Coordinates of C-alpha atoms in Angstrom, one line a residue:
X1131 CA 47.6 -59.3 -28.7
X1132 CA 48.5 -62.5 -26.3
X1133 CA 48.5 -60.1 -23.2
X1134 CA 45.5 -60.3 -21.2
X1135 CA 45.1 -56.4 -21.5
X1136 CA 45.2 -56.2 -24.9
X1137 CA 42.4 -58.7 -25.2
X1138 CA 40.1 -56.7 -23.4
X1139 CA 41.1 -53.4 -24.4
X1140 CA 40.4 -54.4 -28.2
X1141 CA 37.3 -56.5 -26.8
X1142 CA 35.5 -53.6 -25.3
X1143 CA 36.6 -51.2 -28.0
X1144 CA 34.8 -53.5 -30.8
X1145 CA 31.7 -54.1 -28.4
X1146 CA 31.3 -50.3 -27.8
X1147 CA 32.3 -49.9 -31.3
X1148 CA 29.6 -51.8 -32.5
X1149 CA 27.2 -50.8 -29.7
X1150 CA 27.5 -46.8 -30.5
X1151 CA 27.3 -48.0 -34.6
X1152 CA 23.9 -49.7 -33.9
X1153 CA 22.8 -46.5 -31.7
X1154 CA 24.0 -44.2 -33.9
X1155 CA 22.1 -45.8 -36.8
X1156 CA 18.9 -46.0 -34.3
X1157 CA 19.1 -42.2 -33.9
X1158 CA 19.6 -41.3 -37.9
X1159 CA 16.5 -43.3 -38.4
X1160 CA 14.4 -42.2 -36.0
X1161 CA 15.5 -38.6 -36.9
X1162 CA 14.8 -39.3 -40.7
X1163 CA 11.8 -40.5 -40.0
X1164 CA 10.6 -37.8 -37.6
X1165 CA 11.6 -34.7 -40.2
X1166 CA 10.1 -36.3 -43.5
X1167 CA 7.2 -37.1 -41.1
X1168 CA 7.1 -33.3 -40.5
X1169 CA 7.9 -32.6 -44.3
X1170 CA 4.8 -34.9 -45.3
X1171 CA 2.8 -33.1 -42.6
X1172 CA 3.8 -29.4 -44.1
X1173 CA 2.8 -31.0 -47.9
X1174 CA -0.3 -32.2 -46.8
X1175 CA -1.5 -28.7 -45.4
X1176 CA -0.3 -26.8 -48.4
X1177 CA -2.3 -29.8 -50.7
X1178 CA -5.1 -29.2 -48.4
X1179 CA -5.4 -25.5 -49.3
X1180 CA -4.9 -26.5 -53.0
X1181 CA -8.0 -29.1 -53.1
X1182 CA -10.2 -26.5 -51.0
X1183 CA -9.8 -24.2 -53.8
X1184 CA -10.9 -26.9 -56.4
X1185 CA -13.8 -27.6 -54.5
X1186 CA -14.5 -23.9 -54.3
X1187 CA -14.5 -23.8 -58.0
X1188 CA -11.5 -21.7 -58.1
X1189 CA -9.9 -21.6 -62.2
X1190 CA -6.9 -23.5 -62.6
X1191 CA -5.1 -20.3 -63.7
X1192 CA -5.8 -18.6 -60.5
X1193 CA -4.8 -21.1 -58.1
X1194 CA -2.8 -19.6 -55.1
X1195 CA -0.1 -22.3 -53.8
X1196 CA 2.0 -20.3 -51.9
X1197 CA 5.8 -20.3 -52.5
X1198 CA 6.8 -22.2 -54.9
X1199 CA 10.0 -23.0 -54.0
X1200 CA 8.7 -24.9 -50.6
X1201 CA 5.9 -26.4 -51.9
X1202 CA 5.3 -27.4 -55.9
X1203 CA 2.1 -28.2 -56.7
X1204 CA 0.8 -30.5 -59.7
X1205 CA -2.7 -31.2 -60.3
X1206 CA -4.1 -34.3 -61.9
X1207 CA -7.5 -35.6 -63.3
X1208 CA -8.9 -39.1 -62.9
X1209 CA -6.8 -40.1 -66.1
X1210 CA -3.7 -39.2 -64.9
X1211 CA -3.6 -35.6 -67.0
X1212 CA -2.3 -32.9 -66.0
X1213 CA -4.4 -29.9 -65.1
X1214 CA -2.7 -27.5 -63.3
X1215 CA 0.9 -26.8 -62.1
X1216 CA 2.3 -24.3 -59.6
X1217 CA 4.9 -21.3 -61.5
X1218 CA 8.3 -22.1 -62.5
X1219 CA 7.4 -25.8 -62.0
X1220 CA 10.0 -27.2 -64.8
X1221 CA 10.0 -30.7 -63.1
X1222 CA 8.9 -33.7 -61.1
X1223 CA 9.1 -37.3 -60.3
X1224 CA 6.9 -39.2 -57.6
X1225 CA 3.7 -38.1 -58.0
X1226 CA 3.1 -40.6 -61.0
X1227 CA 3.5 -38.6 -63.6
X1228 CA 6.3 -36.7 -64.4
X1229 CA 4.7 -34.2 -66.9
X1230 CA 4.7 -30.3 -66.2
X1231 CA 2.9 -29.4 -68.8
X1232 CA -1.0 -28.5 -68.1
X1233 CA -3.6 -30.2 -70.8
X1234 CA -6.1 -27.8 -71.9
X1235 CA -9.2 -27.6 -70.5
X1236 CA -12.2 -25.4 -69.5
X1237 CA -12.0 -24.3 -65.9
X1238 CA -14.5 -25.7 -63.4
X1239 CA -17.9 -23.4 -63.3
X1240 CA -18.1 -21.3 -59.6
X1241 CA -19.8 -22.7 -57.0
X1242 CA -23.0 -20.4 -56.1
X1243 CA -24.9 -20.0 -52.5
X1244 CA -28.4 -21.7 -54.6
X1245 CA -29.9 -22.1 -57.6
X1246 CA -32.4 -18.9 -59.1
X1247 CA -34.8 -18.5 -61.4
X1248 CA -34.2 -16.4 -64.9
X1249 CA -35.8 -13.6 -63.2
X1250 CA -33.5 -13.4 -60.5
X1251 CA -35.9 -14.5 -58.1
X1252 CA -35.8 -17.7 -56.1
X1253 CA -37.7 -20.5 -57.9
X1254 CA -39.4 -21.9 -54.7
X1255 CA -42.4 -23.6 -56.3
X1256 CA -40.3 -26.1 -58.8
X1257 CA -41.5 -29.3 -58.7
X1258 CA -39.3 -32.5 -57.6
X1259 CA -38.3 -33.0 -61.4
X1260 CA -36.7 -29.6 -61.7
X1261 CA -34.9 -30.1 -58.3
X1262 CA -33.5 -33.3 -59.5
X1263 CA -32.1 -31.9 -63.0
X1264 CA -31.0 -28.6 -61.1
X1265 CA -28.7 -30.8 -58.7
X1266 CA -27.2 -32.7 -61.2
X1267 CA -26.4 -29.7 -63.1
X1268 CA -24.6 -28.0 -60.4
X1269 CA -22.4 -31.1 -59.0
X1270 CA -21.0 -31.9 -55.8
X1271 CA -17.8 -30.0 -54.3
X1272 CA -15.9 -32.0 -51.5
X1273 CA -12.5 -32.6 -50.5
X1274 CA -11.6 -36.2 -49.7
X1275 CA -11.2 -36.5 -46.0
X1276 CA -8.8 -39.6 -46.2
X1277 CA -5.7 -40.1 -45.2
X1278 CA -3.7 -38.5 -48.2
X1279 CA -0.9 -40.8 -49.6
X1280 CA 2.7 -39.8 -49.3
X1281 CA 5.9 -40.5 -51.5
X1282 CA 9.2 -39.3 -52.2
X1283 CA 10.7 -37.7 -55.3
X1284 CA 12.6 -34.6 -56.7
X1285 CA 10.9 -31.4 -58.4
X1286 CA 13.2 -28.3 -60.1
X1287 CA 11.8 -25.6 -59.7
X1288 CA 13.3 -22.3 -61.4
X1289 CA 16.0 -24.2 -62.9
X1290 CA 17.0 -25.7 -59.1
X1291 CA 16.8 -29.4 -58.3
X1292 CA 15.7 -30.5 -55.0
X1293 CA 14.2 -33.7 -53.0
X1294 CA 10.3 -33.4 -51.6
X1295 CA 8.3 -35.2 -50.0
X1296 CA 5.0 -35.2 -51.7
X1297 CA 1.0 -35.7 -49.9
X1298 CA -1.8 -36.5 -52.2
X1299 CA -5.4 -35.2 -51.9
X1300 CA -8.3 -36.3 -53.7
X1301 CA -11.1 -33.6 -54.6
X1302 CA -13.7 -33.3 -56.2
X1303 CA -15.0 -29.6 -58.2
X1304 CA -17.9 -28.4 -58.9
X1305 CA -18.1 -30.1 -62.7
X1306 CA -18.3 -33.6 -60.3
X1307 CA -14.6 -34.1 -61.9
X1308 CA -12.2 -36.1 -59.3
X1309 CA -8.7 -34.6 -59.4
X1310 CA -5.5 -35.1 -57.3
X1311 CA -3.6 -32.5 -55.9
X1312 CA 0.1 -33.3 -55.3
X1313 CA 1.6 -31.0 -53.0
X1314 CA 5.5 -30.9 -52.0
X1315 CA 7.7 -29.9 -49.0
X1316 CA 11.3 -29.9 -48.9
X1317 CA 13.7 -32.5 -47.4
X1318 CA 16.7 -30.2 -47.2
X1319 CA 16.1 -29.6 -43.7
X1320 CA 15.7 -33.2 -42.7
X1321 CA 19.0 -33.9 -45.1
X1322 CA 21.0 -31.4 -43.8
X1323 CA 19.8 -32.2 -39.5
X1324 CA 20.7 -36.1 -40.5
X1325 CA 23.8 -34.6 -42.0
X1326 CA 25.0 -32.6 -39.1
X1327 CA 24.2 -35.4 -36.8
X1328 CA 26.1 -38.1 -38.8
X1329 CA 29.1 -35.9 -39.4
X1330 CA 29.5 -35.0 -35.2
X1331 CA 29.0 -39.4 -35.0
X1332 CA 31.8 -40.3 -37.2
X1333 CA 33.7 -37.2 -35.7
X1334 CA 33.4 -38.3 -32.2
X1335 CA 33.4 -42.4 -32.9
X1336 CA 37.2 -43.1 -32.9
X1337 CA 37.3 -40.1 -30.3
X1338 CA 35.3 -42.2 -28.0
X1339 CA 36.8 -45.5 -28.8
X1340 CA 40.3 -44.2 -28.1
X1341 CA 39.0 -43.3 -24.5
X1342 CA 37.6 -46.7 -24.1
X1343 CA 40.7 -48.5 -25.0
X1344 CA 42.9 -46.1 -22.7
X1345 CA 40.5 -46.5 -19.9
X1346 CA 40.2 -50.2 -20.6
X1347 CA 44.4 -50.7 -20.8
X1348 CA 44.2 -48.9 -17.7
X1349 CA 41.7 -50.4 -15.5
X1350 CA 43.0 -54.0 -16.7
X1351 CA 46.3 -52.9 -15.7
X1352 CA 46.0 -52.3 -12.3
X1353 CA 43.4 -55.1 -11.8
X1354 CA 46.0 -57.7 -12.8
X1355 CA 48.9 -55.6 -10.7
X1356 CA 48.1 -58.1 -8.0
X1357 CA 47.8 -61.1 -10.2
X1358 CA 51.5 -59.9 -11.4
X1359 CA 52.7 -59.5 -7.7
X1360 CA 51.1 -63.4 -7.2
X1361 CA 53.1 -64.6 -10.2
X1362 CA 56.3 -63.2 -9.4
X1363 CA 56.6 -64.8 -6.0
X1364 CA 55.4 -68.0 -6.8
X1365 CA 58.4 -67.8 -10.1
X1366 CA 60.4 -66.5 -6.5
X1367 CA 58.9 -69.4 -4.6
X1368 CA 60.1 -71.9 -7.5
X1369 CA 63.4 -71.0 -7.9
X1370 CA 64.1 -71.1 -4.2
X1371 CA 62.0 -74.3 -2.9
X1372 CA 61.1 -72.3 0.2
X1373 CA 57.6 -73.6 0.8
X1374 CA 57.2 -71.2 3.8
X1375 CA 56.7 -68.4 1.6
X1376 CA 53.5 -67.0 0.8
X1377 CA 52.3 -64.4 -2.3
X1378 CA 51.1 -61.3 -1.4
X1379 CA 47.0 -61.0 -0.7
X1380 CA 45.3 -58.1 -1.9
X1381 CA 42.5 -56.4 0.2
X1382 CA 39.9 -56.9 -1.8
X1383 CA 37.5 -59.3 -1.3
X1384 CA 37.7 -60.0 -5.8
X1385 CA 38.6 -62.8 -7.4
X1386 CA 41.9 -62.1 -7.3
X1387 CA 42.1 -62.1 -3.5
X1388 CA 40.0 -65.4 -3.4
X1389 CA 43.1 -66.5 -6.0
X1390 CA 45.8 -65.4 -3.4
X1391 CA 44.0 -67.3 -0.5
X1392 CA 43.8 -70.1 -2.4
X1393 CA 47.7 -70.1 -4.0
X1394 CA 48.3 -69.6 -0.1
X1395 CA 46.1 -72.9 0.9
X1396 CA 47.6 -74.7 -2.0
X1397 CA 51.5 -73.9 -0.5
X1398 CA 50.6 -74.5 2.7
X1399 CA 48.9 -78.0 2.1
X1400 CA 52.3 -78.6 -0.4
X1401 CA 54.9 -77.9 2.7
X1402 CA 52.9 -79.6 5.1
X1403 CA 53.0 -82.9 2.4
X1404 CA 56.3 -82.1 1.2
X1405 CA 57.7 -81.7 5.2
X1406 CA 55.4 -85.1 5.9
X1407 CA 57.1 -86.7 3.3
X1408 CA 60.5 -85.7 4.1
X1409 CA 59.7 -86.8 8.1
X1410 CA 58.1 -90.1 6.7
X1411 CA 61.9 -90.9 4.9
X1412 CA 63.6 -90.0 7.8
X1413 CA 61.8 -91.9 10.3
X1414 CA 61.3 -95.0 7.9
X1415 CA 65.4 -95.0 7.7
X1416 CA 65.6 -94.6 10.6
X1417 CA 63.0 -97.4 12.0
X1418 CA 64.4 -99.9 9.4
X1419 CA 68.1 -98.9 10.3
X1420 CA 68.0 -100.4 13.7
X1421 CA 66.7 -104.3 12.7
X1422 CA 69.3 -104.3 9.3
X1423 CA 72.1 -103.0 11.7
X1424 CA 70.9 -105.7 14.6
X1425 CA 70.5 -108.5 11.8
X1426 CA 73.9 -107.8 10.5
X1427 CA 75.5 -107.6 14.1
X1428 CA 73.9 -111.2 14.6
X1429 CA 75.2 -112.7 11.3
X1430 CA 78.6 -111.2 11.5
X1431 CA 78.9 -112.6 14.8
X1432 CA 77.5 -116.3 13.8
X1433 CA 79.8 -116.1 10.5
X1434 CA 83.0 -115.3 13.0
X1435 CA 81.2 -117.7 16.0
X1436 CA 79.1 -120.4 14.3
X1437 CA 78.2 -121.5 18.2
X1438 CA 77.2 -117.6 19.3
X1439 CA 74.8 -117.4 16.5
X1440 CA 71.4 -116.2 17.8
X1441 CA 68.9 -117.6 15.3
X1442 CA 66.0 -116.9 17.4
X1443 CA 66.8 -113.4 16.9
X1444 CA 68.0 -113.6 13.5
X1445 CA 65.0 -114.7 12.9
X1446 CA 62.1 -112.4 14.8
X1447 CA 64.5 -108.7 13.8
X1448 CA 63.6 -110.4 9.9
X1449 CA 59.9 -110.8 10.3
X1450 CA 60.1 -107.4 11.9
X1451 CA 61.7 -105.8 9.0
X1452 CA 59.8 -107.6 6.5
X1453 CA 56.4 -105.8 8.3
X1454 CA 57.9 -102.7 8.6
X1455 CA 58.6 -103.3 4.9
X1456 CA 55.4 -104.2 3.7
X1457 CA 53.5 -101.7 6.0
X1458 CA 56.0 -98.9 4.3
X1459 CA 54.8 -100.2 1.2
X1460 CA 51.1 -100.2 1.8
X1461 CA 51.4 -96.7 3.2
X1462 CA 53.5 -95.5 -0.4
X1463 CA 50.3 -97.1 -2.5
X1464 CA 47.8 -95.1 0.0
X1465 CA 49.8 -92.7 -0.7
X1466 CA 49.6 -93.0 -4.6
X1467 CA 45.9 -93.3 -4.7
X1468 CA 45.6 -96.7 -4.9
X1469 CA 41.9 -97.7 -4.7
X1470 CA 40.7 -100.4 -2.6
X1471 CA 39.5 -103.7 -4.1
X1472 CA 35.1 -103.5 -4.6
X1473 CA 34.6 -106.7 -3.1
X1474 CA 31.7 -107.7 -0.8
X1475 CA 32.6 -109.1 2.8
X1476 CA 30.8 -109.8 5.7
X1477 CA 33.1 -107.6 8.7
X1478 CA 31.9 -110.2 11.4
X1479 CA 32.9 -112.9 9.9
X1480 CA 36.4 -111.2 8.9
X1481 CA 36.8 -110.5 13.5
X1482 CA 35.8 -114.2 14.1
X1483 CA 38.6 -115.0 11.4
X1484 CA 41.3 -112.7 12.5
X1485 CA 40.6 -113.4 16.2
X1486 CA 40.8 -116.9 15.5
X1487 CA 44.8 -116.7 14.4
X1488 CA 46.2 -114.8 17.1
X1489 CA 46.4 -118.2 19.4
X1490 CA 50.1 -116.2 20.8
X1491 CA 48.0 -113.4 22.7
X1492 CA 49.1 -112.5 26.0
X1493 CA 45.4 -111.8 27.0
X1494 CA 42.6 -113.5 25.4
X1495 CA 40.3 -111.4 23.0
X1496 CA 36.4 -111.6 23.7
X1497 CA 34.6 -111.4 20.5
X1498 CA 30.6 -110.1 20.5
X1499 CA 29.2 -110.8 17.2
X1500 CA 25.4 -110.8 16.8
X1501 CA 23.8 -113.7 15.1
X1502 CA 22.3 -113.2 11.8
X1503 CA 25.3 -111.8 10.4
X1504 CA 24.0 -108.7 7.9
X1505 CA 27.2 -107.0 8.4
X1506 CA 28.3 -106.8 4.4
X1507 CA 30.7 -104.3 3.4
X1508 CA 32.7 -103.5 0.0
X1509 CA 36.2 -104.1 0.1
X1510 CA 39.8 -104.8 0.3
X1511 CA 39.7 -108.1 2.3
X1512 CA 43.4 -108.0 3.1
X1513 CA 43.7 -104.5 4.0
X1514 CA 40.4 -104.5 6.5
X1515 CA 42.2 -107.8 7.9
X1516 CA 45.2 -105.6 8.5
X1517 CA 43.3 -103.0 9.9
X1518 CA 41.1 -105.1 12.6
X1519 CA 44.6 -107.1 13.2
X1520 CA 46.6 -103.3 13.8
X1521 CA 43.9 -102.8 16.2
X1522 CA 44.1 -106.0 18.3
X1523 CA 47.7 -105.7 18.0
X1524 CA 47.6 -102.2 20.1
X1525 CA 45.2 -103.4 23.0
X1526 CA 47.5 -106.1 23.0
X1527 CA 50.2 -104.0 24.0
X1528 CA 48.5 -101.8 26.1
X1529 CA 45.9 -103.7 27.7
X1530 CA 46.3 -104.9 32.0
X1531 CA 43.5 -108.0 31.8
X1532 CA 41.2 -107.8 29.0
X1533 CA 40.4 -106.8 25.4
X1534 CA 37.1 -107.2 23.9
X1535 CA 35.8 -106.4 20.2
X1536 CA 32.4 -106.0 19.3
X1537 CA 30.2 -105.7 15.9
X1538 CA 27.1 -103.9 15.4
X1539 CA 25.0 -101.7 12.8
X1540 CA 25.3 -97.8 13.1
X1541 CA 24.2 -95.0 11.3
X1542 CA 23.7 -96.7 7.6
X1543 CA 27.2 -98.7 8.0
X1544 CA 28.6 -101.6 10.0
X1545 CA 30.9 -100.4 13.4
X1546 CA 33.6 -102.5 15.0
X1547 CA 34.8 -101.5 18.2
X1548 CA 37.7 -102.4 20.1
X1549 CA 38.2 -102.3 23.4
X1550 CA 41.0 -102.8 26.2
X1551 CA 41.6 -102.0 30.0
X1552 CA 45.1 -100.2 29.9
X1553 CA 45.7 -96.6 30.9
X1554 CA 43.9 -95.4 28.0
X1555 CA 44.3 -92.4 25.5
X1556 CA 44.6 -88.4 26.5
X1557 CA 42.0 -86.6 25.4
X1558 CA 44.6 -83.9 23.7
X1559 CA 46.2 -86.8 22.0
X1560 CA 43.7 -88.8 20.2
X1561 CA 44.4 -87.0 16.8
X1562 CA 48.1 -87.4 17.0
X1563 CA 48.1 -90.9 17.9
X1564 CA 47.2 -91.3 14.6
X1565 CA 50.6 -89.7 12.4
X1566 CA 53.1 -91.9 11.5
X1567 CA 56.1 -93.1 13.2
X1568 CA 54.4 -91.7 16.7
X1569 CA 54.4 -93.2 20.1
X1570 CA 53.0 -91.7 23.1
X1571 CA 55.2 -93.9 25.6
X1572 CA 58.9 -92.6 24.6
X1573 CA 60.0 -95.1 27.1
X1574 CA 59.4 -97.7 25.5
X1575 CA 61.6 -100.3 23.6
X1576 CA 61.3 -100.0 19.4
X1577 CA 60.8 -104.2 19.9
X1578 CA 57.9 -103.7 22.4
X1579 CA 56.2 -100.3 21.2
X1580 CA 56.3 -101.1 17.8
X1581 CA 57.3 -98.8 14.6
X1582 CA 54.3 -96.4 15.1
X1583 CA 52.6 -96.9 11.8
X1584 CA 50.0 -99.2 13.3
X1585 CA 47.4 -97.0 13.4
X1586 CA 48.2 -94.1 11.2
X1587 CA 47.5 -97.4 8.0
X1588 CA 44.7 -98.0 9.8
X1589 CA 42.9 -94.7 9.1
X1590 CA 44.5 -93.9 5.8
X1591 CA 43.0 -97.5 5.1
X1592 CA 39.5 -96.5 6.4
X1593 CA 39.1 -93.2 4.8
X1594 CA 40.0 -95.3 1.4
X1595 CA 37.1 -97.2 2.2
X1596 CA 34.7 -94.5 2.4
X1597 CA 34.8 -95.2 6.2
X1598 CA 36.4 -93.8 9.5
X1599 CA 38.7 -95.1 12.5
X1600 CA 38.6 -92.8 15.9
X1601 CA 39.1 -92.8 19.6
X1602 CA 35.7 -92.6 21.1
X1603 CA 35.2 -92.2 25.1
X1604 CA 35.7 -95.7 27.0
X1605 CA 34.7 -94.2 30.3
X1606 CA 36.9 -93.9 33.4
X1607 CA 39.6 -96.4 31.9
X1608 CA 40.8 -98.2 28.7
X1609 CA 40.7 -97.1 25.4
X1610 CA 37.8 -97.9 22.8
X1611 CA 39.0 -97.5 18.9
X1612 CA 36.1 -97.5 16.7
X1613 CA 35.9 -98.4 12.6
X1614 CA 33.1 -97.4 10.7
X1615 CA 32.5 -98.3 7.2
X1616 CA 29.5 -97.9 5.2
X1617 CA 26.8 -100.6 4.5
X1618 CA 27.4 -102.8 1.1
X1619 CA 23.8 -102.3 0.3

């Protein structure tokens, strides 16, 4: 039961399971209800017919109720005794009483058309006295025209026991006696239809589920078929450490394709980090190879040749190793996630400061700063240092006869641009000049063009900050970097 297809195989069996139970159920009640309805409807006619005889003043002993069998017939007075009974009643139950048994007593008097005089003629001249005693002699015949109450029970009936429903109709003869005519119907038809029905339900329930399950171990089946493909070439993928390889994408548009799109996005962002990283140890050996090997040549030689020993250059290959170190090492926390410091600096003051230091500049740096300062930004102030000082440090390099750096608010956030006069950037380069350990000028010596992680910590240091660093358009010549970071308010 851990396999995916099992889950849902047994999942939709129980919910259809339970779905086709509660149905089923609905059904049997509904037809229960809709054949005793019927069966109540086919008592209440046949103790319809009954009463009408009462109120005709038909004797007890002549009372036609049909066939016995379908429809029993007990009659009852207003105490509950027992008056009349259809034949070969032996006996009931529902009706409220169960007795079968008539009591003795004198029929009810025929009703007549009117009343007539001893001669036979019609007594038109009575006065109002007579009229009143003849009418209460005579009584009132009706049949209650109520709804008739209804209940269940059993009658035998020539020595054979069945279930009835039973309707009850008041009546009244022509004595002005109240009686209650309990008529039956039988429930064998409704017993035996619910019956059938539930027998062909539990017959065709595990028929059904069986189907369900199969279809559902099916369907499941070859809907994770991709999923499988996916899994066994990224278990492929593992075990070889080939990062160029991709798993299989089905052509749906499911989320199983979307899964296989993304697997793929996911190995190709891994081998492009995974080849970045392996280009970033080679180059970084490589870059710090060439100031240990020249450092080494220099002390060998002073330690053979005290008088040949170049500490000049002893001395500039270690501060150049000992930035290349601590840029590599900046670069490997980036890399790590390190956040940023949440401190609060003001980014003009931070250009007056760094501008201030560099008094070895080939060309001097002209610094535009607004008054008022309002330039507050949040954070690191050592790594924005580095990155306003990696800046100056390439318009340094390239720059024929002047670099400028300017401050300003744009766009919610404070903007520092820098600015110098050299031959500028390509347009299809200004991307690329920002990956590490590149340099556009080849020619270059490693002592004059640098390591060529300048700029790439400069935007990995921006983007920690929530901010940006791109080449923008500096006209016909020059180059013009621009950081953005966003406001500290």
């Amino acid at each position: 039961m851990r396999s995916v297809r099992a889950r849902a195989a047994l999942g939709a069996t129980v919910v259809v399971a339970l779905a086709l139970a509660v149905a089923g159920l609905a059904v049997l009640l509904v037809l229960r209800a809709n054949l005793t309805d019927q069966a109540g409807l086919q008592a209440e006619v046949a103790a319809r017919e009954v009463a009408g005889q009462l109120a005709l003043g038909t004797p007890y002993d002549e009372l036609k109720t049909g066939d016995e069998d379908d429809h029993p017939v007990q009659v009852t007075d207003e105490d509950g005794r027992v008056v009349a009974v259809s034949k070969d009643l032996d006996a009931i139950s529902g009706t409220g009483t169960d007795r079968v048994t008539p009591v003795p007593q004198p029929s009810p008097a025929p009703s007549v058309p009117g009343d007539t005089d001893r001669h036979g003629g019609e007594d038109r001249d009575d006065d109002e006295d007579d009229d009143g005693a003849a009418g209460a002699g005579t009584g009132r015949q009706e049949v209650s025209t109520d709804d008739p109450d209804f209940s269940s029970g059993t009658a035998t009936v020539d020595g054979e026991r069945a279930d009835y429903r039973f309707a009850s109709v008041e009546v009244t003869d022509s004595a002005g006696q109240t009686l209650t005519v309990h008529a039956g119907a039988p429930l064998a038809a409704e017993q035996r239809a619910v019956g059938s029905v539930r027998g062909a339900m539990l017959t065709g329930l595990p028929v059904v589920l069986l189907v369900v399950a199969g279809v559902t171990w099916l369907v499941t089946r070859r809907a994770l078929r991709p999923v499988e493909g996916i899994r066994r070439e990224m278990a492929a993928i593992t075990a070889s450490e080939d990062l160029s390889r991709r798993v299989p994408e089905p052509g749906s548009r499911d989320e199983i394709a979307r899964l296989a799109r993304t697997t793929n996005e996911t190995l190709t962002a891994l081998e492009t980090s995974v080849e970045r990283q392996r280009r970033f140890v080679a180059d970084a050996s490589h870059e710090l190879r060439s100031p240990i090997a020249s450092l080494r040549t220099q002390l060998e030689v002073g330690a053979a040749h005290p008088e040949l020993l170049d500490v000049p250059g002893a001395v500039a290959d270690t501060v150049r190793l000992q930035a290349l170190a601590a840029d590599l090492l900046l670069l490997a926390r980036l890399d790590a996630g390190e956040r940023p410091a949440a401190a609060r600096l003001d980014l003009g003051a931070l250009v007056h400061e760094e501008v201030s230091q560099r008094t070895g500049d080939r060309i001097p740096v002209a610094v535009s700063v607004p008054e008022g300062g309002g330039f507050e930004v949040t954070g690191s102030r050592g790594q924005l240092a580095r990155v306003i000082g990696n800046l100056l440090d390439n318009a340094e390099r390239h720059a024929r006869d002047s670099v400028a750096v300017a401050v300003r608010r744009e766009g919610g956030g404070v903007a520092v641009r820098v600015a110098d006069d050299g031959d500028g950037v390509p347009e299809a380069e200004r991307e690329r000049i920002f990956e590490r350990f590149v340099r556009l000028d080849d020619a270059r010596t490693r002592d004059e063009g640098g390591a060529g992680l300048g700029l790439a910590l400069a935007r990995d240091v921006a983007e920690r900050h929530g901010g940006r660093l791109a080449v923008v358009d500096a006209g016909e010549r020059g180059a013009r970097f621009e950081l953005w970071l966003p406001d500290a308010r």
